[in-house]
GROMACS .gro file of N, CA and C in nm:
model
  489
    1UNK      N    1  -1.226  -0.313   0.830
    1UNK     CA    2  -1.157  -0.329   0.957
    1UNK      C    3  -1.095  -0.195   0.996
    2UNK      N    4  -1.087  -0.159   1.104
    2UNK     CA    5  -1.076  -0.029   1.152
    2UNK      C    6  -0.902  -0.049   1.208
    3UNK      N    7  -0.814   0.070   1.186
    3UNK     CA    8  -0.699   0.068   1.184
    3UNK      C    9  -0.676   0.101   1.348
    4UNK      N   10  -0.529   0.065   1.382
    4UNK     CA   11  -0.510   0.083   1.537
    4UNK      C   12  -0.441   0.256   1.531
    5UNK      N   13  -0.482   0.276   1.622
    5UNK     CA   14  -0.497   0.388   1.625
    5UNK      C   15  -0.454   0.468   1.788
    6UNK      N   16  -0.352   0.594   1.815
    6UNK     CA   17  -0.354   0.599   1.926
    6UNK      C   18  -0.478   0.685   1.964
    7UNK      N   19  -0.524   0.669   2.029
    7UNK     CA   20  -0.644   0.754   2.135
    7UNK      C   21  -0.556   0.824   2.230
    8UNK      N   22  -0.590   0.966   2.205
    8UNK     CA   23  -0.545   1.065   2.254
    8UNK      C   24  -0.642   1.114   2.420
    9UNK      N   25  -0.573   1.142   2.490
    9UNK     CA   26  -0.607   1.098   2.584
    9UNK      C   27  -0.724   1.237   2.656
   10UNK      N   28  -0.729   1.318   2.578
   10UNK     CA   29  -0.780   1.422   2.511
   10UNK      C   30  -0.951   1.401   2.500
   11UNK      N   31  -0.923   1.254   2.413
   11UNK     CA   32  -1.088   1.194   2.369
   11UNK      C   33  -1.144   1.121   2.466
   12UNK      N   34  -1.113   1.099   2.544
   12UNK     CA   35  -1.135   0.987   2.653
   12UNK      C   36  -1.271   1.081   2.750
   13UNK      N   37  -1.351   0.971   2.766
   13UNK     CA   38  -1.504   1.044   2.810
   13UNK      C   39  -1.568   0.922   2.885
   14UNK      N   40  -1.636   0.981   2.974
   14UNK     CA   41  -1.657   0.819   3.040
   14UNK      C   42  -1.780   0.761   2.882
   15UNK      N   43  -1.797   0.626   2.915
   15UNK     CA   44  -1.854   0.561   2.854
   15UNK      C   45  -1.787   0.498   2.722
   16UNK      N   46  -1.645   0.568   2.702
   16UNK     CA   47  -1.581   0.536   2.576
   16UNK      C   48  -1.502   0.392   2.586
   17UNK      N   49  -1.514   0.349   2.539
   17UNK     CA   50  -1.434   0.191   2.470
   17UNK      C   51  -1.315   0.215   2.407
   18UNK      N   52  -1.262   0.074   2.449
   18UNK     CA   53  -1.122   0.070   2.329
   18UNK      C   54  -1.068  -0.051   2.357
   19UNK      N   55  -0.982  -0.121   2.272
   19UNK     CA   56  -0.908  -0.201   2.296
   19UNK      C   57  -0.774  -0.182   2.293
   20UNK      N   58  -0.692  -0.220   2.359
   20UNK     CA   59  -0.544  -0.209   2.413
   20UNK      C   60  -0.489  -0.286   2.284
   21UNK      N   61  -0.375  -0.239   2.212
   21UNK     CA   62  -0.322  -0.272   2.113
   21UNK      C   63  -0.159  -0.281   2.170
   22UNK      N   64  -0.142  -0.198   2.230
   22UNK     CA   65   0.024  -0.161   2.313
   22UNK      C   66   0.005  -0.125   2.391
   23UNK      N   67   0.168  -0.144   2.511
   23UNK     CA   68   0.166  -0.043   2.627
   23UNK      C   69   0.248   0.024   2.594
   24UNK      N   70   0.306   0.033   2.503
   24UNK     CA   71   0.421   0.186   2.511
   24UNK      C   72   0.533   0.143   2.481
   25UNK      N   73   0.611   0.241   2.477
   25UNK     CA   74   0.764   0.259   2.494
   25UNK      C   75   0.832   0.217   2.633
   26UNK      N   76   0.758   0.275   2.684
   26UNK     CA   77   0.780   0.283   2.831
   26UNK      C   78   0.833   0.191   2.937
   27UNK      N   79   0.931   0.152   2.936
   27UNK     CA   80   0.925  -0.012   2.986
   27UNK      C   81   0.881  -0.034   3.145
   28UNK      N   82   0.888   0.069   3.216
   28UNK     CA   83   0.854   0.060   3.354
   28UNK      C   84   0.684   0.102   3.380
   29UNK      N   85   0.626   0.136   3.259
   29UNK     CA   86   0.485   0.200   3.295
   29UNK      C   87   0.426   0.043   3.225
   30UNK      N   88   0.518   0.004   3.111
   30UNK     CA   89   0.406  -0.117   3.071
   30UNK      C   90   0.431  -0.214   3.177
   31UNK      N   91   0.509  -0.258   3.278
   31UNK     CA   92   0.585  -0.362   3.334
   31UNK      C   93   0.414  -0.319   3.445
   32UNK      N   94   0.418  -0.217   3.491
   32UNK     CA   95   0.335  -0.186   3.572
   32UNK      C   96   0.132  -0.208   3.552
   33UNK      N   97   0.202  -0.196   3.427
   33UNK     CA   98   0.049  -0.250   3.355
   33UNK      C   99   0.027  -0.345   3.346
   34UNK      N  100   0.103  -0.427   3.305
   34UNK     CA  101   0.109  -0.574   3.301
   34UNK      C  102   0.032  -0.658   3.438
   35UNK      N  103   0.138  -0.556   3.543
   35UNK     CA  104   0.144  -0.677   3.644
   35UNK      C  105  -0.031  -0.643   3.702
   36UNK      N  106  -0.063  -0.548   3.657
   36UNK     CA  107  -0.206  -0.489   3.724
   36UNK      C  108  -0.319  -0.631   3.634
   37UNK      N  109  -0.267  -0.655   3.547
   37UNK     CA  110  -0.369  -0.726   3.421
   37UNK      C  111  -0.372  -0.683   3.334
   38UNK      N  112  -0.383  -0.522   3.305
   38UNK     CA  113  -0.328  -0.497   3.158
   38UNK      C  114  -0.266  -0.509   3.049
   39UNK      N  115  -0.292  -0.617   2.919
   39UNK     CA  116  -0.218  -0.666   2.846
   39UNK      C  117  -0.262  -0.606   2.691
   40UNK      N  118  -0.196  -0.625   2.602
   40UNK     CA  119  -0.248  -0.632   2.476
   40UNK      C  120  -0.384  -0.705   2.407
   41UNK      N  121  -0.487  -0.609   2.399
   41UNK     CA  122  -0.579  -0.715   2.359
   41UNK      C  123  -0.705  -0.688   2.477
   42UNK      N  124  -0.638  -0.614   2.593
   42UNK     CA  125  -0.746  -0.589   2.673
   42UNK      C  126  -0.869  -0.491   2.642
   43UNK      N  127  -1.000  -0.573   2.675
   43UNK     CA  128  -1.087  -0.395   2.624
   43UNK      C  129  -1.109  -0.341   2.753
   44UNK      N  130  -1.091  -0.248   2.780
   44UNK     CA  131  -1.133  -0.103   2.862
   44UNK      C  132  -1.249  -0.005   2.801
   45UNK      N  133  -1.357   0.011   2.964
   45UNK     CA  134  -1.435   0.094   2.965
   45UNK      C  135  -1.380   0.217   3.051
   46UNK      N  136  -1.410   0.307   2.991
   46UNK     CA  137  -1.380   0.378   3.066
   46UNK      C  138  -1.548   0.438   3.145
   47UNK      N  139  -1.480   0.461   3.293
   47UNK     CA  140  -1.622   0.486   3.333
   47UNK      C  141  -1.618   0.633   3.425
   48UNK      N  142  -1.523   0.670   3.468
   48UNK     CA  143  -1.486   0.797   3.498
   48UNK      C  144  -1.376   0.842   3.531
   49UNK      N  145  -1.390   1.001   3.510
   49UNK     CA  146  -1.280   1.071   3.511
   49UNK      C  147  -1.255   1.153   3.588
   50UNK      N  148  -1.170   1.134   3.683
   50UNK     CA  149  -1.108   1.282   3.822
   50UNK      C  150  -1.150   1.422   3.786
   51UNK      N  151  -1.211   1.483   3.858
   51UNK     CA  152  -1.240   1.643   3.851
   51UNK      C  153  -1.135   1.700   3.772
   52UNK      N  154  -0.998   1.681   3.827
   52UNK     CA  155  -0.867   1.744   3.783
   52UNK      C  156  -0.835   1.691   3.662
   53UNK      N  157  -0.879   1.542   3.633
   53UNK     CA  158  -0.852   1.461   3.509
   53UNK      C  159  -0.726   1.407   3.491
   54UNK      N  160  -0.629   1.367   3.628
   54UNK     CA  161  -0.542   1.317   3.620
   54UNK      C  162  -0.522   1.165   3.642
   55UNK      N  163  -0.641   1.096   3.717
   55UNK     CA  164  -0.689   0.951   3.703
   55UNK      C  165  -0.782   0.907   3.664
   56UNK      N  166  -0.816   0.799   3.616
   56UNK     CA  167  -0.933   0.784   3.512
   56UNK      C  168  -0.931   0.632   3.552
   57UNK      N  169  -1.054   0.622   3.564
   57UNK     CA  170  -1.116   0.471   3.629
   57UNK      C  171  -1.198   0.366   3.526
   58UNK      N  172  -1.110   0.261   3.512
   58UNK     CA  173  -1.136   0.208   3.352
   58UNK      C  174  -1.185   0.050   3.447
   59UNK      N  175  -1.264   0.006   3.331
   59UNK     CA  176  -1.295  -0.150   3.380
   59UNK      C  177  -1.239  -0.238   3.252
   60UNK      N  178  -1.183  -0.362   3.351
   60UNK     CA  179  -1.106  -0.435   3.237
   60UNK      C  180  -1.189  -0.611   3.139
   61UNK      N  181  -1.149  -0.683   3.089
   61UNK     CA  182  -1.262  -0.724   3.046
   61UNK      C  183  -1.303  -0.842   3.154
   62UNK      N  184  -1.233  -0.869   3.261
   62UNK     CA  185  -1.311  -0.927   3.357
   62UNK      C  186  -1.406  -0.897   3.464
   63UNK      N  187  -1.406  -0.760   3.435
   63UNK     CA  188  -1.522  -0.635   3.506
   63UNK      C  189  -1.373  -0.567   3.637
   64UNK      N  190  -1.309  -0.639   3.693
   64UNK     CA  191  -1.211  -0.530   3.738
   64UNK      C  192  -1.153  -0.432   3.733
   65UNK      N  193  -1.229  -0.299   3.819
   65UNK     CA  194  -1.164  -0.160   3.788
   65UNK      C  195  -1.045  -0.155   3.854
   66UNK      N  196  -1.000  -0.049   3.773
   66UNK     CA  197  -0.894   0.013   3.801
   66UNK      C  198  -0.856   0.162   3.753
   67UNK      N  199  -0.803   0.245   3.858
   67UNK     CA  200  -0.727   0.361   3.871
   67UNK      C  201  -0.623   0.426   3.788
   68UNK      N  202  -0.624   0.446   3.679
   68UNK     CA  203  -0.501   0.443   3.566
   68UNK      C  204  -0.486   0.582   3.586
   69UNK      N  205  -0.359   0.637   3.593
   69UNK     CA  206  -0.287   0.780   3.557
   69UNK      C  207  -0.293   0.823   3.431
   70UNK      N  208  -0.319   0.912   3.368
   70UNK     CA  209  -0.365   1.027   3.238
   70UNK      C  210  -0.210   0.949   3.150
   71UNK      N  211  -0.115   0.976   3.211
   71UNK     CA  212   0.009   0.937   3.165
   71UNK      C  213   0.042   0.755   3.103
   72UNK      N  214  -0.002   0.707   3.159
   72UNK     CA  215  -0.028   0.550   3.149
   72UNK      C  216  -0.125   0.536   3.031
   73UNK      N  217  -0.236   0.628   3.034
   73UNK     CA  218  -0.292   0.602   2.889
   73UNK      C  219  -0.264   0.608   2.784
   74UNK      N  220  -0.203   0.752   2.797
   74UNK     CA  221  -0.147   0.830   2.724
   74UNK      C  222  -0.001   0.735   2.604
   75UNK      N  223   0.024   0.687   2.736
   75UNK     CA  224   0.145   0.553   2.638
   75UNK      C  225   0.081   0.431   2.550
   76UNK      N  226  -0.011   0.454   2.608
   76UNK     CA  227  -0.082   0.298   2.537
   76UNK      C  228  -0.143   0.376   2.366
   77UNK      N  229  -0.124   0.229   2.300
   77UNK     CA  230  -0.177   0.232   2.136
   77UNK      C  231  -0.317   0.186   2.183
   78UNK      N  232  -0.412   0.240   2.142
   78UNK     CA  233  -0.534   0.178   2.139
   78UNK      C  234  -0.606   0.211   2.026
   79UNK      N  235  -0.718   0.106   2.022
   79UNK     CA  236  -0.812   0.112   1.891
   79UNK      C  237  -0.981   0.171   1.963
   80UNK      N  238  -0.994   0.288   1.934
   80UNK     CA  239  -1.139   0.278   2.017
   80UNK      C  240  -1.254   0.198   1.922
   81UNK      N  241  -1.331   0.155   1.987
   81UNK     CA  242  -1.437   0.061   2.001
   81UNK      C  243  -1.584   0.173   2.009
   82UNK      N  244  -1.587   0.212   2.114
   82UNK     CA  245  -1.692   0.242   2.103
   82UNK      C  246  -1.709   0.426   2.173
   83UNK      N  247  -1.764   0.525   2.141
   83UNK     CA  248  -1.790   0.648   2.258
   83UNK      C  249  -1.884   0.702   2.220
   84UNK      N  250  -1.890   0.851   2.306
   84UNK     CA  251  -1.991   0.924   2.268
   84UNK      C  252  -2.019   0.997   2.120
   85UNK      N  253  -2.144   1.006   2.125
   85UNK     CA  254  -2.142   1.107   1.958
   85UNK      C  255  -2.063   1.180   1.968
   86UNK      N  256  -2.061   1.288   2.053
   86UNK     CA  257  -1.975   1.413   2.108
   86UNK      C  258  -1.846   1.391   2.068
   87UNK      N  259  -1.772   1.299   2.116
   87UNK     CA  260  -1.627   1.260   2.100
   87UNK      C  261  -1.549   1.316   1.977
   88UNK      N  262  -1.442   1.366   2.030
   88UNK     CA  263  -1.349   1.412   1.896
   88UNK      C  264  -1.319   1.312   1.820
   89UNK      N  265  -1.313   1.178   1.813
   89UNK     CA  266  -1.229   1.067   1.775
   89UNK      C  267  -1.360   1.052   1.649
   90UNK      N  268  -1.547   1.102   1.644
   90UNK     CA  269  -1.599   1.061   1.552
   90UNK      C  270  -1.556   1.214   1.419
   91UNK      N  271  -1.572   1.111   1.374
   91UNK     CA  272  -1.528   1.166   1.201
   91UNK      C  273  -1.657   1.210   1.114
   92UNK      N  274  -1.673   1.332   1.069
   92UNK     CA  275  -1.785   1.373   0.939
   92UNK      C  276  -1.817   1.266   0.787
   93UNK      N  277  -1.916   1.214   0.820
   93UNK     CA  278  -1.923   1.138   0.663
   93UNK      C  279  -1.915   0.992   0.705
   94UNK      N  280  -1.874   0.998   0.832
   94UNK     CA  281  -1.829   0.825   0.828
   94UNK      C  282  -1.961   0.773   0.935
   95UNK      N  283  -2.015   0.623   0.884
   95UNK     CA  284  -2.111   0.547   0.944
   95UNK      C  285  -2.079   0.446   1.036
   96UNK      N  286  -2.187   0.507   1.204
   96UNK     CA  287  -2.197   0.458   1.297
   96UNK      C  288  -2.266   0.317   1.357
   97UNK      N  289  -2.261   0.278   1.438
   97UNK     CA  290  -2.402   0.190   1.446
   97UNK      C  291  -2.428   0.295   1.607
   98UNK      N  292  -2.549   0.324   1.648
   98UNK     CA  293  -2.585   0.385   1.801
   98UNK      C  294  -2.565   0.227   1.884
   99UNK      N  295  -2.510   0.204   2.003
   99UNK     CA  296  -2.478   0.071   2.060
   99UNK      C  297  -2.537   0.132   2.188
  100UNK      N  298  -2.575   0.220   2.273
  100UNK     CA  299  -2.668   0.223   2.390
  100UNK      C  300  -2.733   0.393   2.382
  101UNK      N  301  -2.824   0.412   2.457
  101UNK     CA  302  -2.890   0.531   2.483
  101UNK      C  303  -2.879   0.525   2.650
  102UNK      N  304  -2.726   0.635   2.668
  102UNK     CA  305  -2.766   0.625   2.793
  102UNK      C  306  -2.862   0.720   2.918
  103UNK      N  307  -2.916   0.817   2.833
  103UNK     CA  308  -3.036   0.861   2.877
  103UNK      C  309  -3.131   0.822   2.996
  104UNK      N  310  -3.201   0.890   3.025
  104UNK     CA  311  -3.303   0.869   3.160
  104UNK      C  312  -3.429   0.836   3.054
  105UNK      N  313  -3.530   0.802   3.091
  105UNK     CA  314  -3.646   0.722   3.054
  105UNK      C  315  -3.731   0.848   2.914
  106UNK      N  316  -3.701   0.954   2.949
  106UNK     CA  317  -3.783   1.052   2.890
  106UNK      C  318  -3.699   1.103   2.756
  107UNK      N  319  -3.542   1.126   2.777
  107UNK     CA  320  -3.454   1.119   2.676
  107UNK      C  321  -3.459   0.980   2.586
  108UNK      N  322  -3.464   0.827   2.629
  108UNK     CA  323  -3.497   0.770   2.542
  108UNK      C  324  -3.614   0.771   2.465
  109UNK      N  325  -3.699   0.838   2.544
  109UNK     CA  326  -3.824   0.805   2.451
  109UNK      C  327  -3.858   0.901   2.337
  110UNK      N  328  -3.782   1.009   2.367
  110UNK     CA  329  -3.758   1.164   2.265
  110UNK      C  330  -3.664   1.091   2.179
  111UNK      N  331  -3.565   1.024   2.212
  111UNK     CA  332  -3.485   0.991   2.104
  111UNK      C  333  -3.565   0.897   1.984
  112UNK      N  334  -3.648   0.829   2.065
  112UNK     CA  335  -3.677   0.719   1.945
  112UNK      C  336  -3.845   0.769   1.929
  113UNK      N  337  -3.890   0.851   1.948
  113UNK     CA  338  -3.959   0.966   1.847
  113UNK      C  339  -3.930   0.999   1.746
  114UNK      N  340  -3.770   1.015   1.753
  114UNK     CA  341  -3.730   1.127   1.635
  114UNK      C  342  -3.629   1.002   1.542
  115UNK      N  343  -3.672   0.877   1.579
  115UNK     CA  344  -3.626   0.788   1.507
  115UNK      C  345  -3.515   0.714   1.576
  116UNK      N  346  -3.408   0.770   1.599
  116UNK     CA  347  -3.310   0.722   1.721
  116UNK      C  348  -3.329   0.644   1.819
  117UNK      N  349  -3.263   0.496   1.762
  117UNK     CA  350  -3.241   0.355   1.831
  117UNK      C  351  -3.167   0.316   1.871
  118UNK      N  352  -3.107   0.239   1.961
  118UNK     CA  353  -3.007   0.124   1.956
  118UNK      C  354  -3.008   0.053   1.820
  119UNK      N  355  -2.877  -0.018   1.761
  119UNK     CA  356  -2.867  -0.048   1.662
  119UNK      C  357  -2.877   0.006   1.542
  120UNK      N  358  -2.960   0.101   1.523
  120UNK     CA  359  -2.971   0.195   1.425
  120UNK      C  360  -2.841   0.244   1.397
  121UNK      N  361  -2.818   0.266   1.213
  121UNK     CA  362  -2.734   0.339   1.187
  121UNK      C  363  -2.700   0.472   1.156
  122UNK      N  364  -2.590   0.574   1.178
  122UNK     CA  365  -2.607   0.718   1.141
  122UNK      C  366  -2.500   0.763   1.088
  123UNK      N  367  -2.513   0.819   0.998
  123UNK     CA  368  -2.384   0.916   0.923
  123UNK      C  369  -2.373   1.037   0.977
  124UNK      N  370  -2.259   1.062   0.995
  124UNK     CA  371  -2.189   1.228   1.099
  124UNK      C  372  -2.209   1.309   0.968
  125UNK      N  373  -2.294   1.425   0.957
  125UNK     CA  374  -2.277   1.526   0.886
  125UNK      C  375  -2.190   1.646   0.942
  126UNK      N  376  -2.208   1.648   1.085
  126UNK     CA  377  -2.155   1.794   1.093
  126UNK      C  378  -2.111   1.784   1.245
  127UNK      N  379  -2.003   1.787   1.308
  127UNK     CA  380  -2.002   1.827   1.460
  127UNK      C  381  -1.961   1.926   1.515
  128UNK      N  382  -1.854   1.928   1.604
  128UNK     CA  383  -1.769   2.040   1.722
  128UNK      C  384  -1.885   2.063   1.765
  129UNK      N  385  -1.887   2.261   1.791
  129UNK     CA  386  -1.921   2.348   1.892
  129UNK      C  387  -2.090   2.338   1.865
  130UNK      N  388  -2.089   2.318   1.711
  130UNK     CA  389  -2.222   2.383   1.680
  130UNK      C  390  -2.356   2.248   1.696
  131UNK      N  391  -2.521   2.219   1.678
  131UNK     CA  392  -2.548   2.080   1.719
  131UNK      C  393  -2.489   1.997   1.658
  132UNK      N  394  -2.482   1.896   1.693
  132UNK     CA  395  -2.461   1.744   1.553
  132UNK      C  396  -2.538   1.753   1.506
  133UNK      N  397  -2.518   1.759   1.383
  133UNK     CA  398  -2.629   1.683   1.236
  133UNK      C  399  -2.605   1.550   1.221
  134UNK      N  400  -2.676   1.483   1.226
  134UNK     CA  401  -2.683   1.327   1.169
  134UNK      C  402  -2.755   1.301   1.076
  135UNK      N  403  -2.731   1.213   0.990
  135UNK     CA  404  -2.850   1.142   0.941
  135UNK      C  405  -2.879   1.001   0.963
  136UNK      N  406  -2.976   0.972   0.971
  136UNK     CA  407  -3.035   0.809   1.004
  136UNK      C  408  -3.050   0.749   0.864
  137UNK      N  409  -2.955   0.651   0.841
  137UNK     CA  410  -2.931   0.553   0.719
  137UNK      C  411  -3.070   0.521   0.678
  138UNK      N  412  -3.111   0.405   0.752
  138UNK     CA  413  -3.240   0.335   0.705
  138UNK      C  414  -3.389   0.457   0.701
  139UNK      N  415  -3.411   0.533   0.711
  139UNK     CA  416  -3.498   0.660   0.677
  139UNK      C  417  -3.485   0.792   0.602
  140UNK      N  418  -3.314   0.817   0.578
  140UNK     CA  419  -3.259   0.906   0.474
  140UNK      C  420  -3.330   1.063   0.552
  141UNK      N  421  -3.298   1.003   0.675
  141UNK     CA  422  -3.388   1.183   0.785
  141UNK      C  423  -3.249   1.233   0.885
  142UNK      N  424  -3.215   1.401   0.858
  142UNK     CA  425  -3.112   1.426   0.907
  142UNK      C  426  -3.236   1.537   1.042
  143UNK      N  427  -3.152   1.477   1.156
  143UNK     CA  428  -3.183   1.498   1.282
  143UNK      C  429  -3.045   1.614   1.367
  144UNK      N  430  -3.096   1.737   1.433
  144UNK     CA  431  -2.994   1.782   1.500
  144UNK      C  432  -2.975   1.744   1.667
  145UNK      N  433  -2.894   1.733   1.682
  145UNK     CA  434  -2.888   1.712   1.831
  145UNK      C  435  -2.810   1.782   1.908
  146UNK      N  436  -2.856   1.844   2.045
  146UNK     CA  437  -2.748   1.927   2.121
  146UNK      C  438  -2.621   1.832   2.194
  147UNK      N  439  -2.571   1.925   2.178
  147UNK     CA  440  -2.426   1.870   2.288
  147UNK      C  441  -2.479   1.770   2.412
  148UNK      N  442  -2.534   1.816   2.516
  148UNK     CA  443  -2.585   1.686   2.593
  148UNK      C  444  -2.650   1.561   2.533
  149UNK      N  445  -2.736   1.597   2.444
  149UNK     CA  446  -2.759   1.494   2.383
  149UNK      C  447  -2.662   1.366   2.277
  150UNK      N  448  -2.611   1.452   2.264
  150UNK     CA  449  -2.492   1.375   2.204
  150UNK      C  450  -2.395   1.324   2.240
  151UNK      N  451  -2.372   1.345   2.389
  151UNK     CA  452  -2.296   1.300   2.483
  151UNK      C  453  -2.383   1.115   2.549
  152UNK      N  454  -2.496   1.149   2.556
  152UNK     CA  455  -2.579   1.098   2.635
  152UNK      C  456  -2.613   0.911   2.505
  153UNK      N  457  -2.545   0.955   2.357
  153UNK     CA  458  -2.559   0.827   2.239
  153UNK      C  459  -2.448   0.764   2.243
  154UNK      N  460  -2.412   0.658   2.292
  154UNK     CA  461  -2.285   0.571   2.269
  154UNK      C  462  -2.294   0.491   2.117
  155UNK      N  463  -2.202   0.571   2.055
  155UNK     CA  464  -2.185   0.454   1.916
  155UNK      C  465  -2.036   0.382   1.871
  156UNK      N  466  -2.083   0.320   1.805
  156UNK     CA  467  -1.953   0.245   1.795
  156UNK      C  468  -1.923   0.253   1.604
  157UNK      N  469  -1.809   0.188   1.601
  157UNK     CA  470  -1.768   0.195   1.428
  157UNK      C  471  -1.784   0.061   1.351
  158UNK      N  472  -1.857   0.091   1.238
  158UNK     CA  473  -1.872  -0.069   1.165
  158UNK      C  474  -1.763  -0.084   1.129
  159UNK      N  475  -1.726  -0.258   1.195
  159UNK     CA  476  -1.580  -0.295   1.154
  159UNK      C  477  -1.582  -0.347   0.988
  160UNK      N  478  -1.702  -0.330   0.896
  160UNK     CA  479  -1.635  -0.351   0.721
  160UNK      C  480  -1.609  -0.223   0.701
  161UNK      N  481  -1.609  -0.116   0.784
  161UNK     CA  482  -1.642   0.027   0.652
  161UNK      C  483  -1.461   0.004   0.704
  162UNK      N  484  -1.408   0.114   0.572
  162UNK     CA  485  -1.264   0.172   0.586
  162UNK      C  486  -1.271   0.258   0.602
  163UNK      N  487  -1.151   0.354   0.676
  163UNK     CA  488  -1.109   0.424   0.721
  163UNK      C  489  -1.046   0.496   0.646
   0.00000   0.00000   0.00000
C-alpha cells in the first residue's frame, strides 16, 4: 500500500492522478474547496496547466472540471495515483504498471515494437536530464527512452509493493 504523501506542486503534469487525502491547514482555502466538491477522498486528473502555471484545470471524480490556483494545491495532502514516466514523483528501482500510451498512432506502435504496453510492467533504472532506462519485468529487456517519450507513458504504482 502506497503511503500518503504530499505532491509537490512542482510534479504536477497534465495527465497526472492523485487522490485527495487533505485540504490543508488552511481553513478558508479548504472551506472553499469543499464548497466547490472537493473533499477528502476525491481523485483528480489533472488535465492542464496555465502557460504562467498559476491555474491548473483538474477533473473531479464525477468528470467536473475545475480551475484550481497553484496555491490550493499546494495545501492539499495527496497520494498520487498515477503520471508521467518523466515525473519527478517516479523513483529509481521501484515497479510500475504503464496504465495508458498517450501517443499518436505511430508512437504507439514504436512503443509496442520495442515491447511497451499498457499493463505491462517496468522498473525505473535511471531518470532526470539524461534518457530513461527502464526495464520491462516480464522480458528482463532494458529499453531507453527520450524525454518526450516518457512524457507521452502514463504509469501508475502497484498498490502491494512498499515504499
Amino acid at each position: 500500500m502506497t503511503t500518503t504523501q504530499h505532491m509537490p506542486v512542482s510534479a504536477l503534469q497534465p495527465q497526472s492522478e492523485c487522490i485527495i487525502r487533505s485540504l490543508g491547514s488552511d481553513d478558508k482555502t479548504a472551506q472553499r474547496l469543499a464548497q466547490m466538491g472537493i473533499l477528502p477522498g476525491t481523485h483528480l486528473h489533472i488535465i492542464r496547466i496555465a502557460p504562467l502555471g498559476d491555474t491548473i484545470e483538474v477533473t473531479g471524480d464525477q468528470g467536473q472540471s475545475f480551475a484550481l490556483r497553484q496555491q490550493e494545491i499546494a495545501a492539499m495532502t495527496c497520494e498520487p495515483v498515477a503520471m508521467p514516466l518523466d515525473s519527478e514523483l517516479v523513483k529509481v528501482g521501484q515497479t510500475y504498471r504503464i496504465r495508458a500510451l498517450t501517443g499518436g498512432k505511430t508512437f504507439r506502435q514504436r512503443m509496442e515494437r520495442s515491447g511497451i504496453k499498457e499493463k505491462k510492467l517496468l522498473q525505473i533504472k535511471r531518470t532526470g536530464n539524461k534518457p530513461v532506462l527502464v526495464c520491462q519485468v516480464d522480458l528482463n529487456k532494458q529499453v531507453e527512452l527520450g524525454r518526450g517519450e516518457a512524457k507521452k507513458i502514463i504509469i501508475e504504482r502497484i498498490s502491494n509493493e512498499q515504499n
